[in-house]
């Protein structure tokens, strides 16, 4: 595409009707063109008068030529162009000569003497410039041609887009009859067999119609191309709007891209590349800003999920991670939840489906139970961080799949590896264990959720119940583990080897642990405790001769329980 300021003026070529009559010498006086509107083009008298010199010595041909002129069709020459104020047009003299001159003169006489003359006339072929439809200057008179069956009233014959800057239009008018014709002898055209003039003109008419049909097809093709161009423009405009809307770019960046693509046809990859450039540029300018693409579905929720989230919020329980994004109105209290799910407006207990306005598979007790369990777990975690889970540091936690008695076994160690002489057999090593058995015990109870509590809408009391249950649970475990060290006046439970967990009995006797000191803990006492732990023998086997013979533990104390 070129800049319009550098292009030459738009040129138009057109053929307009002319009329004439023969002179006594065989020449014709004709009107070449008149001021006014022809086929939409507006010719002023000033423009026509300025073109007078261009009409002198112009030639007349038999029929229009679509591509190039032939000398064989040359039929005459125009001379003495002048301005006719009465007709408001250019008149001139047309003198027949050349290969077609005899045909022009004899045909003119034959037509004028005929009782039913054929439609013939002269068509002016000119080249001009215009602004809009106003002709500004006639650049050249190409020819004045004799044509068959010219259309009266300046109807379009065809329009051909010859190049980017030139268009061709064809216009004709019927020539009036001359009351005083000259009747020359008919003759043929040189090189062609003599035919009646009417027959020859009818053949020429058929050829012209065939060419006009081809040009009409070209016009239809141009129309289809133009409509396709408009459709592509509309598609590109829609693609531009939708792509920018989903780009998540700042408005100034979107507007900059829009100005570069608006009103033109472009490839989708070109647009996406431009959007990507702006995203990369903005991310480099501001690394903290994240430009994301279209949102994606990450979770789906039903009415039960929404209700659970609402109950969690009501009781102050933490939501599950998958429900964190749910947006739901807040419940006023436990009474509203009960009435919504049961329809028990009379507070008699029971379920009344005809009064329930929310269709869901969730039930009141299940929702409350889930939320209260979360509160219990949350309170457990709070007290654990406060120190009630101290026992986790000195114990090993395991999960069991049944409620059968549990046996914890202390496996003995290898006391010492004896020497094996060459050829001797390996001896069996003495190793045993010390099993300790415990039974499962259930601890618990329940706090009633009464209709009175629901009717009074005591939501805060319900939340307090759950926190107290959490506190009771972790404190109970803390107490049970502590009693291992405080039971039996500080000696602890009796073990399977018949000795208390903590005693002063010598380790070389059955049940002797020698791990109980009664002096107050001091700097010196800590050293004594540390030494006793380091020198404590490991179990080999609960059997006479093996008590207290194991290797030293050789470890230092890690915890001090107070």
mmCIF file of N, CA, C and O in Angstrom, residues 442-516:
data_model
loop_
_atom_site.group_PDB
_atom_site.id
_atom_site.type_symbol
_atom_site.label_atom_id
_atom_site.label_comp_id
_atom_site.label_asym_id
_atom_site.label_seq_id
_atom_site.Cartn_x
_atom_site.Cartn_y
_atom_site.Cartn_z
ATOM 1 N N UNK A 442 -11.298 -47.792 77.150
ATOM 2 C CA UNK A 442 -12.026 -46.675 76.543
ATOM 3 C C UNK A 442 -12.299 -45.610 77.595
ATOM 4 O O UNK A 442 -12.662 -45.911 78.732
ATOM 5 N N UNK A 443 -12.171 -44.372 77.193
ATOM 6 C CA UNK A 443 -12.494 -43.226 78.034
ATOM 7 C C UNK A 443 -13.414 -42.301 77.221
ATOM 8 O O UNK A 443 -13.191 -42.073 76.033
ATOM 9 N N UNK A 444 -14.438 -41.784 77.793
ATOM 10 C CA UNK A 444 -15.294 -40.848 77.068
ATOM 11 C C UNK A 444 -16.630 -40.647 77.721
ATOM 12 O O UNK A 444 -16.890 -41.087 78.839
ATOM 13 N N UNK A 445 -17.524 -39.979 77.036
ATOM 14 C CA UNK A 445 -18.868 -39.666 77.504
ATOM 15 C C UNK A 445 -19.546 -38.808 76.443
ATOM 16 O O UNK A 445 -19.025 -38.653 75.335
ATOM 17 N N UNK A 446 -20.677 -38.226 76.728
ATOM 18 C CA UNK A 446 -21.358 -37.364 75.752
ATOM 19 C C UNK A 446 -21.996 -36.190 76.465
ATOM 20 O O UNK A 446 -22.321 -36.245 77.656
ATOM 21 N N UNK A 447 -22.146 -35.119 75.706
ATOM 22 C CA UNK A 447 -22.846 -33.922 76.181
ATOM 23 C C UNK A 447 -24.107 -33.793 75.338
ATOM 24 O O UNK A 447 -24.028 -33.738 74.108
ATOM 25 N N UNK A 448 -25.277 -33.768 75.923
ATOM 26 C CA UNK A 448 -26.518 -33.771 75.142
ATOM 27 C C UNK A 448 -26.737 -32.438 74.413
ATOM 28 O O UNK A 448 -26.438 -31.366 74.941
ATOM 29 N N UNK A 449 -27.252 -32.564 73.157
ATOM 30 C CA UNK A 449 -27.674 -31.401 72.396
ATOM 31 C C UNK A 449 -29.189 -31.413 72.428
ATOM 32 O O UNK A 449 -29.834 -32.121 71.653
ATOM 33 N N UNK A 450 -29.785 -30.658 73.322
ATOM 34 C CA UNK A 450 -31.223 -30.736 73.581
ATOM 35 C C UNK A 450 -31.992 -29.757 72.715
ATOM 36 O O UNK A 450 -31.443 -28.785 72.172
ATOM 37 N N UNK A 451 -33.310 -30.030 72.608
ATOM 38 C CA UNK A 451 -34.185 -29.106 71.897
ATOM 39 C C UNK A 451 -34.236 -27.752 72.591
ATOM 40 O O UNK A 451 -34.400 -26.701 71.940
ATOM 41 N N UNK A 452 -34.095 -27.775 73.937
ATOM 42 C CA UNK A 452 -34.099 -26.506 74.661
ATOM 43 C C UNK A 452 -32.896 -25.658 74.262
ATOM 44 O O UNK A 452 -33.002 -24.432 74.080
ATOM 45 N N UNK A 453 -31.738 -26.291 74.134
ATOM 46 C CA UNK A 453 -30.535 -25.549 73.732
ATOM 47 C C UNK A 453 -30.711 -24.988 72.318
ATOM 48 O O UNK A 453 -30.318 -23.843 72.044
ATOM 49 N N UNK A 454 -31.316 -25.797 71.418
ATOM 50 C CA UNK A 454 -31.537 -25.318 70.054
ATOM 51 C C UNK A 454 -32.547 -24.184 70.039
ATOM 52 O O UNK A 454 -32.366 -23.162 69.360
ATOM 53 N N UNK A 455 -33.650 -24.346 70.804
ATOM 54 C CA UNK A 455 -34.696 -23.328 70.807
ATOM 55 C C UNK A 455 -34.172 -22.012 71.371
ATOM 56 O O UNK A 455 -34.560 -20.921 70.905
ATOM 57 N N UNK A 456 -33.290 -22.105 72.393
ATOM 58 C CA UNK A 456 -32.695 -20.876 72.950
ATOM 59 C C UNK A 456 -31.548 -20.346 72.080
ATOM 60 O O UNK A 456 -30.993 -19.288 72.368
ATOM 61 N N UNK A 457 -31.216 -21.124 71.041
ATOM 62 C CA UNK A 457 -30.175 -20.712 70.082
ATOM 63 C C UNK A 457 -28.843 -20.440 70.792
ATOM 64 O O UNK A 457 -28.158 -19.448 70.534
ATOM 65 N N UNK A 458 -28.453 -21.389 71.707
ATOM 66 C CA UNK A 458 -27.232 -21.211 72.482
ATOM 67 C C UNK A 458 -26.033 -21.761 71.700
ATOM 68 O O UNK A 458 -25.421 -22.761 72.085
ATOM 69 N N UNK A 459 -25.685 -21.069 70.635
ATOM 70 C CA UNK A 459 -24.586 -21.494 69.771
ATOM 71 C C UNK A 459 -23.248 -21.397 70.483
ATOM 72 O O UNK A 459 -22.369 -22.256 70.324
ATOM 73 N N UNK A 460 -23.080 -20.355 71.309
ATOM 74 C CA UNK A 460 -21.797 -20.181 72.014
ATOM 75 C C UNK A 460 -21.568 -21.321 73.003
ATOM 76 O O UNK A 460 -20.442 -21.788 73.160
ATOM 77 N N UNK A 461 -22.622 -21.796 73.652
ATOM 78 C CA UNK A 461 -22.467 -22.910 74.587
ATOM 79 C C UNK A 461 -22.077 -24.180 73.839
ATOM 80 O O UNK A 461 -21.251 -24.967 74.314
ATOM 81 N N UNK A 462 -22.662 -24.368 72.638
ATOM 82 C CA UNK A 462 -22.332 -25.549 71.844
ATOM 83 C C UNK A 462 -20.859 -25.540 71.441
ATOM 84 O O UNK A 462 -20.179 -26.574 71.477
ATOM 85 N N UNK A 463 -20.353 -24.378 71.058
ATOM 86 C CA UNK A 463 -18.934 -24.281 70.714
ATOM 87 C C UNK A 463 -18.060 -24.544 71.932
ATOM 88 O O UNK A 463 -17.005 -25.188 71.827
ATOM 89 N N UNK A 464 -18.481 -24.085 73.116
ATOM 90 C CA UNK A 464 -17.692 -24.303 74.340
ATOM 91 C C UNK A 464 -17.634 -25.782 74.688
ATOM 92 O O UNK A 464 -16.612 -26.286 75.165
ATOM 93 N N UNK A 465 -18.758 -26.517 74.469
ATOM 94 C CA UNK A 465 -18.761 -27.949 74.728
ATOM 95 C C UNK A 465 -17.661 -28.646 73.938
ATOM 96 O O UNK A 465 -16.933 -29.503 74.456
ATOM 97 N N UNK A 466 -17.535 -28.314 72.665
ATOM 98 C CA UNK A 466 -16.536 -28.971 71.810
ATOM 99 C C UNK A 466 -15.125 -28.665 72.285
ATOM 100 O O UNK A 466 -14.253 -29.552 72.306
ATOM 101 N N UNK A 467 -14.877 -27.425 72.672
ATOM 102 C CA UNK A 467 -13.523 -27.089 73.154
ATOM 103 C C UNK A 467 -13.204 -27.829 74.447
ATOM 104 O O UNK A 467 -12.061 -28.265 74.656
ATOM 105 N N UNK A 468 -14.217 -27.990 75.317
ATOM 106 C CA UNK A 468 -13.971 -28.716 76.571
ATOM 107 C C UNK A 468 -13.692 -30.190 76.305
ATOM 108 O O UNK A 468 -12.881 -30.818 76.986
ATOM 109 N N UNK A 469 -14.348 -30.770 75.293
ATOM 110 C CA UNK A 469 -14.073 -32.165 74.947
ATOM 111 C C UNK A 469 -12.642 -32.319 74.448
ATOM 112 O O UNK A 469 -11.958 -33.293 74.783
ATOM 113 N N UNK A 470 -12.166 -31.384 73.636
ATOM 114 C CA UNK A 470 -10.788 -31.430 73.159
ATOM 115 C C UNK A 470 -9.806 -31.315 74.298
ATOM 116 O O UNK A 470 -8.790 -32.043 74.351
ATOM 117 N N UNK A 471 -10.081 -30.424 75.236
ATOM 118 C CA UNK A 471 -9.182 -30.266 76.393
ATOM 119 C C UNK A 471 -9.157 -31.535 77.246
ATOM 120 O O UNK A 471 -8.092 -31.981 77.697
ATOM 121 N N UNK A 472 -10.327 -32.128 77.469
ATOM 122 C CA UNK A 472 -10.389 -33.330 78.313
ATOM 123 C C UNK A 472 -9.619 -34.466 77.675
ATOM 124 O O UNK A 472 -8.938 -35.250 78.378
ATOM 125 N N UNK A 473 -9.682 -34.588 76.354
ATOM 126 C CA UNK A 473 -8.993 -35.693 75.693
ATOM 127 C C UNK A 473 -7.488 -35.609 75.815
ATOM 128 O O UNK A 473 -6.822 -36.584 76.198
ATOM 129 N N UNK A 474 -6.901 -34.452 75.529
ATOM 130 C CA UNK A 474 -5.436 -34.358 75.567
ATOM 131 C C UNK A 474 -4.919 -34.370 76.997
ATOM 132 O O UNK A 474 -3.834 -34.898 77.277
ATOM 133 N N UNK A 475 -5.729 -33.842 77.935
ATOM 134 C CA UNK A 475 -5.294 -33.875 79.343
ATOM 135 C C UNK A 475 -5.326 -35.315 79.878
ATOM 136 O O UNK A 475 -4.508 -35.694 80.716
ATOM 137 N N UNK A 476 -6.287 -36.133 79.411
ATOM 138 C CA UNK A 476 -6.363 -37.517 79.867
ATOM 139 C C UNK A 476 -5.132 -38.286 79.431
ATOM 140 O O UNK A 476 -4.543 -39.053 80.230
ATOM 141 N N UNK A 477 -4.718 -38.129 78.162
ATOM 142 C CA UNK A 477 -3.513 -38.822 77.701
ATOM 143 C C UNK A 477 -2.299 -38.335 78.470
ATOM 144 O O UNK A 477 -1.420 -39.124 78.862
ATOM 145 N N UNK A 478 -2.218 -37.040 78.721
ATOM 146 C CA UNK A 478 -1.086 -36.501 79.490
ATOM 147 C C UNK A 478 -1.027 -37.136 80.879
ATOM 148 O O UNK A 478 0.048 -37.507 81.375
ATOM 149 N N UNK A 479 -2.189 -37.307 81.506
ATOM 150 C CA UNK A 479 -2.232 -37.894 82.847
ATOM 151 C C UNK A 479 -1.818 -39.366 82.825
ATOM 152 O O UNK A 479 -1.046 -39.824 83.684
ATOM 153 N N UNK A 480 -2.303 -40.121 81.814
ATOM 154 C CA UNK A 480 -1.986 -41.544 81.745
ATOM 155 C C UNK A 480 -0.493 -41.775 81.559
ATOM 156 O O UNK A 480 0.095 -42.697 82.152
ATOM 157 N N UNK A 481 0.150 -40.972 80.721
ATOM 158 C CA UNK A 481 1.585 -41.132 80.521
ATOM 159 C C UNK A 481 2.343 -40.694 81.773
ATOM 160 O O UNK A 481 3.333 -41.337 82.193
ATOM 161 N N UNK A 482 1.892 -39.639 82.427
ATOM 162 C CA UNK A 482 2.577 -39.163 83.628
ATOM 163 C C UNK A 482 2.505 -40.191 84.758
ATOM 164 O O UNK A 482 3.450 -40.329 85.557
ATOM 165 N N UNK A 483 1.387 -40.943 84.801
ATOM 166 C CA UNK A 483 1.247 -41.927 85.874
ATOM 167 C C UNK A 483 2.250 -43.069 85.756
ATOM 168 O O UNK A 483 2.496 -43.781 86.717
ATOM 169 N N UNK A 484 2.853 -43.263 84.574
ATOM 170 C CA UNK A 484 3.909 -44.254 84.460
ATOM 171 C C UNK A 484 5.063 -43.900 85.390
ATOM 172 O O UNK A 484 5.733 -44.777 85.945
ATOM 173 N N UNK A 485 5.272 -42.590 85.619
ATOM 174 C CA UNK A 485 6.398 -42.133 86.449
ATOM 175 C C UNK A 485 5.970 -41.841 87.881
ATOM 176 O O UNK A 485 6.811 -41.787 88.781
ATOM 177 N N UNK A 486 4.648 -41.678 88.116
ATOM 178 C CA UNK A 486 4.204 -41.273 89.458
ATOM 179 C C UNK A 486 3.465 -42.370 90.215
ATOM 180 O O UNK A 486 3.242 -42.246 91.425
ATOM 181 N N UNK A 487 3.086 -43.444 89.536
ATOM 182 C CA UNK A 487 2.318 -44.498 90.212
ATOM 183 C C UNK A 487 3.158 -45.180 91.289
ATOM 184 O O UNK A 487 4.391 -45.213 91.206
ATOM 185 N N UNK A 488 2.467 -45.722 92.298
ATOM 186 C CA UNK A 488 3.121 -46.465 93.372
ATOM 187 C C UNK A 488 4.215 -45.626 94.033
ATOM 188 O O UNK A 488 5.359 -46.083 94.195
ATOM 189 N N UNK A 489 3.853 -44.409 94.401
ATOM 190 C CA UNK A 489 4.764 -43.510 95.125
ATOM 191 C C UNK A 489 6.051 -43.254 94.345
ATOM 192 O O UNK A 489 7.136 -43.135 94.907
ATOM 193 N N UNK A 490 5.901 -43.201 93.044
ATOM 194 C CA UNK A 490 7.047 -42.847 92.226
ATOM 195 C C UNK A 490 7.832 -44.032 91.728
ATOM 196 O O UNK A 490 8.816 -43.862 90.991
ATOM 197 N N UNK A 491 7.424 -45.266 92.050
ATOM 198 C CA UNK A 491 8.151 -46.429 91.572
ATOM 199 C C UNK A 491 7.629 -46.944 90.233
ATOM 200 O O UNK A 491 8.299 -47.728 89.559
ATOM 201 N N UNK A 492 6.422 -46.533 89.860
ATOM 202 C CA UNK A 492 5.866 -46.957 88.583
ATOM 203 C C UNK A 492 5.287 -48.335 88.637
ATOM 204 O O UNK A 492 5.305 -49.005 89.676
ATOM 205 N N UNK A 493 4.746 -48.817 87.529
ATOM 206 C CA UNK A 493 4.107 -50.131 87.487
ATOM 207 C C UNK A 493 5.125 -51.263 87.627
ATOM 208 O O UNK A 493 6.309 -51.093 87.378
ATOM 209 N N UNK A 494 4.611 -52.457 88.032
ATOM 210 C CA UNK A 494 5.451 -53.637 88.132
ATOM 211 C C UNK A 494 5.574 -54.274 86.755
ATOM 212 O O UNK A 494 4.579 -54.465 86.045
ATOM 213 N N UNK A 495 6.803 -54.654 86.405
ATOM 214 C CA UNK A 495 7.062 -55.188 85.064
ATOM 215 C C UNK A 495 7.011 -56.713 85.080
ATOM 216 O O UNK A 495 6.876 -57.351 86.134
ATOM 217 N N UNK A 496 7.157 -57.296 83.914
ATOM 218 C CA UNK A 496 7.067 -58.758 83.774
ATOM 219 C C UNK A 496 8.205 -59.472 84.484
ATOM 220 O O UNK A 496 8.094 -60.666 84.805
ATOM 221 N N UNK A 497 9.318 -58.779 84.758
ATOM 222 C CA UNK A 497 10.430 -59.440 85.454
ATOM 223 C C UNK A 497 10.237 -59.401 86.956
ATOM 224 O O UNK A 497 11.176 -59.681 87.717
ATOM 225 N N UNK A 498 9.047 -59.018 87.413
ATOM 226 C CA UNK A 498 8.640 -58.983 88.839
ATOM 227 C C UNK A 498 9.175 -57.782 89.591
ATOM 228 O O UNK A 498 8.885 -57.606 90.775
ATOM 229 N N UNK A 499 9.940 -56.902 88.973
ATOM 230 C CA UNK A 499 10.446 -55.716 89.643
ATOM 231 C C UNK A 499 9.697 -54.469 89.192
ATOM 232 O O UNK A 499 9.127 -54.399 88.101
ATOM 233 N N UNK A 500 9.661 -53.467 90.134
ATOM 234 C CA UNK A 500 9.039 -52.189 89.761
ATOM 235 C C UNK A 500 9.880 -51.518 88.686
ATOM 236 O O UNK A 500 11.083 -51.770 88.536
ATOM 237 N N UNK A 501 9.208 -50.641 87.949
ATOM 238 C CA UNK A 501 9.935 -49.936 86.878
ATOM 239 C C UNK A 501 11.138 -49.192 87.439
ATOM 240 O O UNK A 501 12.233 -49.231 86.853
ATOM 241 N N UNK A 502 10.960 -48.550 88.592
ATOM 242 C CA UNK A 502 12.071 -47.842 89.239
ATOM 243 C C UNK A 502 12.289 -48.488 90.615
ATOM 244 O O UNK A 502 11.383 -48.524 91.449
ATOM 245 N N UNK A 503 13.499 -49.043 90.842
ATOM 246 C CA UNK A 503 13.822 -49.628 92.155
ATOM 247 C C UNK A 503 15.317 -49.511 92.408
ATOM 248 O O UNK A 503 16.085 -49.117 91.515
ATOM 249 N N UNK A 504 15.707 -49.874 93.671
ATOM 250 C CA UNK A 504 17.113 -49.816 94.053
ATOM 251 C C UNK A 504 17.744 -51.210 94.117
ATOM 252 O O UNK A 504 18.850 -51.392 94.637
ATOM 253 N N UNK A 505 17.046 -52.219 93.600
ATOM 254 C CA UNK A 505 17.543 -53.586 93.641
ATOM 255 C C UNK A 505 18.711 -53.737 92.682
ATOM 256 O O UNK A 505 18.706 -53.164 91.577
ATOM 257 N N UNK A 506 19.709 -54.496 93.084
ATOM 258 C CA UNK A 506 20.905 -54.677 92.259
ATOM 259 C C UNK A 506 20.525 -55.292 90.918
ATOM 260 O O UNK A 506 19.650 -56.159 90.824
ATOM 261 N N UNK A 507 21.194 -54.858 89.874
ATOM 262 C CA UNK A 507 20.890 -55.323 88.511
ATOM 263 C C UNK A 507 21.299 -56.774 88.312
ATOM 264 O O UNK A 507 20.892 -57.390 87.326
ATOM 265 N N UNK A 508 22.070 -57.335 89.216
ATOM 266 C CA UNK A 508 22.505 -58.728 89.050
ATOM 267 C C UNK A 508 21.494 -59.704 89.615
ATOM 268 O O UNK A 508 21.728 -60.917 89.597
ATOM 269 N N UNK A 509 20.411 -59.194 90.176
ATOM 270 C CA UNK A 509 19.361 -60.063 90.711
ATOM 271 C C UNK A 509 18.112 -59.912 89.859
ATOM 272 O O UNK A 509 17.947 -58.952 89.105
ATOM 273 N N UNK A 510 17.169 -60.892 89.967
ATOM 274 C CA UNK A 510 15.951 -60.871 89.182
ATOM 275 C C UNK A 510 15.112 -59.636 89.517
ATOM 276 O O UNK A 510 14.859 -59.369 90.694
ATOM 277 N N UNK A 511 14.682 -58.901 88.517
ATOM 278 C CA UNK A 511 13.850 -57.714 88.718
ATOM 279 C C UNK A 511 14.615 -56.516 89.212
ATOM 280 O O UNK A 511 14.010 -55.469 89.509
ATOM 281 N N UNK A 512 15.936 -56.610 89.299
ATOM 282 C CA UNK A 512 16.700 -55.462 89.778
ATOM 283 C C UNK A 512 17.039 -54.489 88.646
ATOM 284 O O UNK A 512 17.548 -54.891 87.590
ATOM 285 N N UNK A 513 16.735 -53.193 88.925
ATOM 286 C CA UNK A 513 16.982 -52.179 87.889
ATOM 287 C C UNK A 513 17.979 -51.119 88.335
ATOM 288 O O UNK A 513 18.581 -50.458 87.479
ATOM 289 N N UNK A 514 18.071 -50.959 89.662
ATOM 290 C CA UNK A 514 19.031 -50.009 90.240
ATOM 291 C C UNK A 514 18.953 -48.652 89.500
ATOM 292 O O UNK A 514 19.931 -48.074 89.043
ATOM 293 N N UNK A 515 17.752 -48.104 89.398
ATOM 294 C CA UNK A 515 17.562 -46.842 88.670
ATOM 295 C C UNK A 515 16.703 -45.857 89.451
ATOM 296 O O UNK A 515 16.067 -44.970 88.861
ATOM 297 N N UNK A 516 16.650 -46.027 90.783
ATOM 298 C CA UNK A 516 15.864 -45.119 91.614
ATOM 299 C C UNK A 516 16.767 -44.444 92.626
ATOM 300 O O UNK A 516 17.385 -45.122 93.452
#
